[in-house]
Short mmCIF file of C-alpha atoms in Angstrom, two decimals:
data_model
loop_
_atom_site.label_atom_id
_atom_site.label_comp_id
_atom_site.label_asym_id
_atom_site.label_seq_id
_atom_site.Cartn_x
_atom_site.Cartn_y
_atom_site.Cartn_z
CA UNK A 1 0.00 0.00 0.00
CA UNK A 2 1.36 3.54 -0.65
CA UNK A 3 1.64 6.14 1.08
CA UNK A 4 0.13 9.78 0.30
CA UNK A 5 -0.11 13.37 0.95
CA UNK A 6 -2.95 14.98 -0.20
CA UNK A 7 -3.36 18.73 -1.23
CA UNK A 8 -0.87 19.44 1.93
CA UNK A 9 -0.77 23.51 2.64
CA UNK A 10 1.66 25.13 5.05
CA UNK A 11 2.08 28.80 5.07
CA UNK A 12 4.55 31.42 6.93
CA UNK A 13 3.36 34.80 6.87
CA UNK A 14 2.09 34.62 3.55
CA UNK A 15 4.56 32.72 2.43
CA UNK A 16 3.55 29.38 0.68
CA UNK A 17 5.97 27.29 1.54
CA UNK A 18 4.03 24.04 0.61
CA UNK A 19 1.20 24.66 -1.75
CA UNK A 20 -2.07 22.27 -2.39
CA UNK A 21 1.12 19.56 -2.98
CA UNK A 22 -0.11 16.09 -3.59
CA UNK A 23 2.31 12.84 -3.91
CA UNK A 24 2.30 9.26 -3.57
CA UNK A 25 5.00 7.39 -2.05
CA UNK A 26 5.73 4.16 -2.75
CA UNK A 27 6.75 1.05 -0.11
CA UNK A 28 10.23 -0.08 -0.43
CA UNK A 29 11.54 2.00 -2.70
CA UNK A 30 14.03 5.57 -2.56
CA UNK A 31 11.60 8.59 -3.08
CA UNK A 32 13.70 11.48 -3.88
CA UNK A 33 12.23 15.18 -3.52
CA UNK A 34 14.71 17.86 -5.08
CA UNK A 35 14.19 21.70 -5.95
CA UNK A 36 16.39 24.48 -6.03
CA UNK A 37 16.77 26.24 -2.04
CA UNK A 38 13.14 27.56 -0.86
CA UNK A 39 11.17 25.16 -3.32
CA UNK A 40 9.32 23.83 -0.07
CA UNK A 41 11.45 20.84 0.43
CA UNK A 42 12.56 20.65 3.94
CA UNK A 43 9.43 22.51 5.27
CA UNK A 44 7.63 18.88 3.68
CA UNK A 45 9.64 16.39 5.42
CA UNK A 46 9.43 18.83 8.57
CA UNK A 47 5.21 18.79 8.24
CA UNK A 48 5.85 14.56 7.85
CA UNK A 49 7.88 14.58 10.91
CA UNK A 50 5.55 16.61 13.01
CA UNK A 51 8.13 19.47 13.30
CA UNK A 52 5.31 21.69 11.69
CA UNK A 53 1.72 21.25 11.68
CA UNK A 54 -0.38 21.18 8.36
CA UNK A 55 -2.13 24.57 7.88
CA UNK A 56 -4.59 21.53 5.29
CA UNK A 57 -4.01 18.36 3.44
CA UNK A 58 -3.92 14.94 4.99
CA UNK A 59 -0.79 12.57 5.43
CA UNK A 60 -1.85 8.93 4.58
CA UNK A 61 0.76 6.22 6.13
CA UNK A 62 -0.28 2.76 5.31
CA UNK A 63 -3.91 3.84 4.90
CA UNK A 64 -4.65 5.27 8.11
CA UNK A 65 -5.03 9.37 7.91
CA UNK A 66 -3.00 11.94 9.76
CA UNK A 67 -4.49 15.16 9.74
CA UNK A 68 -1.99 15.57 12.57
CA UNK A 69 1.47 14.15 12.92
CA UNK A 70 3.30 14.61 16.57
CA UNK A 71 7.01 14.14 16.87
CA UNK A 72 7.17 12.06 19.77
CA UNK A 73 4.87 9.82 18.26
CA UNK A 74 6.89 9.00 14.81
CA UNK A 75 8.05 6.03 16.04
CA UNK A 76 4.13 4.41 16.52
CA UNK A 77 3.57 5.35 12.98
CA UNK A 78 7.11 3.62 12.02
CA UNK A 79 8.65 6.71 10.76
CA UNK A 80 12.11 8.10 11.80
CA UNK A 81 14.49 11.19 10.07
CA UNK A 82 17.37 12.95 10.03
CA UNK A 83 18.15 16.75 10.13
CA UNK A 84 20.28 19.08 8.05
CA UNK A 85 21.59 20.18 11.26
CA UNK A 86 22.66 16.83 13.31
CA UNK A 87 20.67 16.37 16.59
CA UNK A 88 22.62 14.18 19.17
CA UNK A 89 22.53 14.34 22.87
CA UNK A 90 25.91 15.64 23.05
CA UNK A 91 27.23 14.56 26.27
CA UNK A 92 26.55 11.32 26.00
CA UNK A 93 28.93 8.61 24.49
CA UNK A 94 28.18 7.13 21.26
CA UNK A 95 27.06 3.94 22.07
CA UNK A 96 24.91 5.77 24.57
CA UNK A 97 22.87 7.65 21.62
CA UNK A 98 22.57 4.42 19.92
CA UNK A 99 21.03 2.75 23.36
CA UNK A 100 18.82 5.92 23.77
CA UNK A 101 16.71 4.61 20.76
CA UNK A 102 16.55 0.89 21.54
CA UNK A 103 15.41 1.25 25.30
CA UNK A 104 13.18 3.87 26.57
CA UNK A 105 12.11 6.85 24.53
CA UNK A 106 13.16 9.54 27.29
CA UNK A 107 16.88 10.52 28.41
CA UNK A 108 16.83 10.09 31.69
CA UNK A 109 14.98 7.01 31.45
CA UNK A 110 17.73 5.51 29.18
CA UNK A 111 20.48 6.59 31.52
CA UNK A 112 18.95 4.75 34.31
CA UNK A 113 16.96 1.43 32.34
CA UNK A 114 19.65 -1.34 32.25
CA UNK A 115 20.84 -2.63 28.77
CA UNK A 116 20.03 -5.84 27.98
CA UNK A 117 22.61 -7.55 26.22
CA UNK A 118 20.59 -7.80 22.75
CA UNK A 119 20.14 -3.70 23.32
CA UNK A 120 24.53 -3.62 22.94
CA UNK A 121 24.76 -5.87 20.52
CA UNK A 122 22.50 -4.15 18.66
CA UNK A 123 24.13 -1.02 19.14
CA UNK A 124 27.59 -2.73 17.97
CA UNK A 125 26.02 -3.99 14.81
CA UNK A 126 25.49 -0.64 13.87
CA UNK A 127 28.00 1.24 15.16
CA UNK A 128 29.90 -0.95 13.00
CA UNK A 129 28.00 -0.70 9.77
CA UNK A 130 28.77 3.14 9.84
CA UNK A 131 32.09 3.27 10.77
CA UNK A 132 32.27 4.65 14.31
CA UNK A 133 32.61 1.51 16.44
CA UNK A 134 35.93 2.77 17.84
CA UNK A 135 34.12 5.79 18.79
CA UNK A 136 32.23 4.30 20.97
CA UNK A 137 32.69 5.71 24.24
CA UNK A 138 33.45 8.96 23.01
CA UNK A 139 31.11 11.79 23.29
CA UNK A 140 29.07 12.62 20.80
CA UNK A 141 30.46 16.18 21.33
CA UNK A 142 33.89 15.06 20.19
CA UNK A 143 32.98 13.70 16.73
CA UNK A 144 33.69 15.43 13.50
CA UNK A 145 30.91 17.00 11.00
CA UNK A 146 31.04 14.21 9.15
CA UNK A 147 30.93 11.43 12.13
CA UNK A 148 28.26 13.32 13.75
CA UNK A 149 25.79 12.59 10.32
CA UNK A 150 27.33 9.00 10.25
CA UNK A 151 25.89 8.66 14.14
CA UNK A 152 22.53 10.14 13.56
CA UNK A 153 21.79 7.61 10.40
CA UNK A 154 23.28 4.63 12.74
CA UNK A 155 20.19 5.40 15.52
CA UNK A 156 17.84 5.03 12.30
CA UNK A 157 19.12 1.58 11.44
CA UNK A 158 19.09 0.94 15.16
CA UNK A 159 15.45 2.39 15.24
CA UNK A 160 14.55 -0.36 12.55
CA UNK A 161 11.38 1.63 11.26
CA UNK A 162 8.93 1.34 7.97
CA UNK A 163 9.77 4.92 6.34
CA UNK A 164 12.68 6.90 6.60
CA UNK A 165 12.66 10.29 5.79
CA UNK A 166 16.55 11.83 4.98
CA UNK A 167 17.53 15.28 4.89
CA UNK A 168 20.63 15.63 3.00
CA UNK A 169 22.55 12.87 4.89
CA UNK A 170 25.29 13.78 2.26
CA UNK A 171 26.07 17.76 2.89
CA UNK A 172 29.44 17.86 4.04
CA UNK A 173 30.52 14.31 4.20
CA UNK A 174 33.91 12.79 2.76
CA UNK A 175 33.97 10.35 -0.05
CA UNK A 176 35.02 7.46 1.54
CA UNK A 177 31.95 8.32 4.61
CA UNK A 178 29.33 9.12 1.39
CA UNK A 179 29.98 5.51 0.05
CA UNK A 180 29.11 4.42 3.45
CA UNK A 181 25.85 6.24 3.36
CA UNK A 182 25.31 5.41 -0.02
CA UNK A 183 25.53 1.14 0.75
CA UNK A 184 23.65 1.84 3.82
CA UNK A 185 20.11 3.46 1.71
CA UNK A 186 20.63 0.68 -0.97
CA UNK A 187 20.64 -1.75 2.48
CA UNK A 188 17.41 0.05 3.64
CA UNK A 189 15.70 -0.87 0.04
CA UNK A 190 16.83 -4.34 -0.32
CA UNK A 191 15.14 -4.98 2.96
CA UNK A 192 12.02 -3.45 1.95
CA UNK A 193 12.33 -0.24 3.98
CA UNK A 194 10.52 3.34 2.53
CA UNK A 195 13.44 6.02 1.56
CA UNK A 196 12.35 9.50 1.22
CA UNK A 197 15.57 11.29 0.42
CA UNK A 198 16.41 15.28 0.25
CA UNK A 199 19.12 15.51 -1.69
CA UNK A 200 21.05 18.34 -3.79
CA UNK A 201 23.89 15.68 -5.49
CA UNK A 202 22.45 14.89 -8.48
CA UNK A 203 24.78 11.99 -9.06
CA UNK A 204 23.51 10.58 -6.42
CA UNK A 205 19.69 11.13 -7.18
CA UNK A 206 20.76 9.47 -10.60
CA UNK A 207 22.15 6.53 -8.65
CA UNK A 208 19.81 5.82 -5.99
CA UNK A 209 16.39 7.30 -6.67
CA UNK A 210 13.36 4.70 -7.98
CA UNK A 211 11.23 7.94 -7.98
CA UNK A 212 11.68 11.42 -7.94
CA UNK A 213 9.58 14.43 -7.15
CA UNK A 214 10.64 18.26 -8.62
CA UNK A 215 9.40 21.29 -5.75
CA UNK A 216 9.45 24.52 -6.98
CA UNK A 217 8.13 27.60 -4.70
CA UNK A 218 6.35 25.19 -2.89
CA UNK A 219 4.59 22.81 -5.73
CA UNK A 220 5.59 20.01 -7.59
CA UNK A 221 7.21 21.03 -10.69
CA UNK A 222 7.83 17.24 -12.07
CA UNK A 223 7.87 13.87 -11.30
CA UNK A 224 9.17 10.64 -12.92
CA UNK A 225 12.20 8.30 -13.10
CA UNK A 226 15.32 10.09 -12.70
CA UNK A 227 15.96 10.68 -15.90
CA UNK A 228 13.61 11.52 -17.32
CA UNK A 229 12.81 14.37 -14.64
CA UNK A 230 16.83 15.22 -14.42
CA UNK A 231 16.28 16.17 -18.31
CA UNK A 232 13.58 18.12 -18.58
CA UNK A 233 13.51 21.66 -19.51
CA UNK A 234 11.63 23.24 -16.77
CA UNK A 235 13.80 21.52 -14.12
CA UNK A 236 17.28 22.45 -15.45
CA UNK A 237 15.67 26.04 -15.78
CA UNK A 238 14.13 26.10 -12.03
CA UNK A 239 17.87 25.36 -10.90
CA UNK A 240 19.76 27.23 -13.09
CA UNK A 241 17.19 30.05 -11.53
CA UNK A 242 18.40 29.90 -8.55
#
């Protein structure tokens, strides 16, 4: 079953930021939404996140209606993201943000619950699949830019949710860490998992996008395999606009 927004609005002082947009999202596959800066993009995965409420429009995840998405609640409707701007708890280690995610929603609760062995191995495994397993008891404060992203997309694999929604997971990451990220979203598909990606690389879009969805000044400009939508007129205009 897909997954939908209908005729979403969100304004800011007159401002359309999303405007009467409309999409359909498919299960287990990489959705990629790309515009030029302002098209609307991150203010969309911000209303599917519950970071903004919907001025109208309805979210549809796996056929149940959200006129209202809360952030606490993503991980009942088996959604997770990540931010342009990383968002760890910074003095704690690691390993510690990993076990944040697997045992009680809450920081202090985490600090206190004890982890069950299954919770560390789990936090190994993907510690380890990113990289950063001999980080683990540093603080999260210590980490480079680019270890910081790799440690926010390791508590979404630990998460192990439906529909993951990424917000340039590639800005400012080294070649060696992008390849990383890159095996990791191809990972996510082959297991069946929902990508929606925010991306600016369009190498990447090329490479990793099943769908992909054109914003412009808040509505959707194209749609399409990549591409086809990566050679159409009124695309390379919007971004040679900007």
């Amino acid at each position: 079953m897909s997954n939908a927004l209908k005729k979403l609005h969100k304004h800011f002082d007159g401002v359309k930021a999303v405007n009467s947009l409309s999409l359909s999202i498919s299960k287990g596959a990489v959705t990629s939404i790309i515009g030029p800066n302002g098209s609307g993009k991150t203010t969309l995965i911000n209303l599917l996140s519950g970071m903004e409420q919907l001025d109208s429009g309805a979210i549809i995840i796996s056929g149940v209606n959200l006129t209202k998405v809360s952030s606490p609640q993503l991980p009942s409707y088996g959604i997770t993201r990540t931010f342009q701007d990383v968002r760890l708890f910074e003095q704690m280690t690691v390993m510690d943000n990993i076990l944040v995610v697997l045992t009680e929603r809450n920081v202090v609760g985490a600090l206190f619950e004890r982890h069950k062995k299954l919770h560390v191995e789990k936090a190994e495994q993907v510690l380890k699949q990113v990289g950063l397993w001999e980080k683990h008891d540093s603080l999260a404060a210590k980490l480079s830019y680019g270890q910081r992203k790799l440690l926010e997309i390791a508590r979404v694999l630990a998460m192990d949710v439906d529909i993951i929604l990424l917000d340039e997971p590639f800005a400012g990451l080294f070649k060696e860490m992008a390849k990383v990220v890159v095996e990791i979203i191809e990972n996510l598909r082959k297991q069946g998992k929902t990508i929606v990606l925010i991306e600016h690389n369009m190498e990447l879009i090329r490479q990793l996008s099943d769908y992909v969805f054109v914003m412009d000044e808040g509505k959707l400009l194209a749609e399409g395999s990549p591409d086809k939508v990566l050679s159409q007129k009124d695309v390379i205009e919007a971004y040679l606009g900007e």
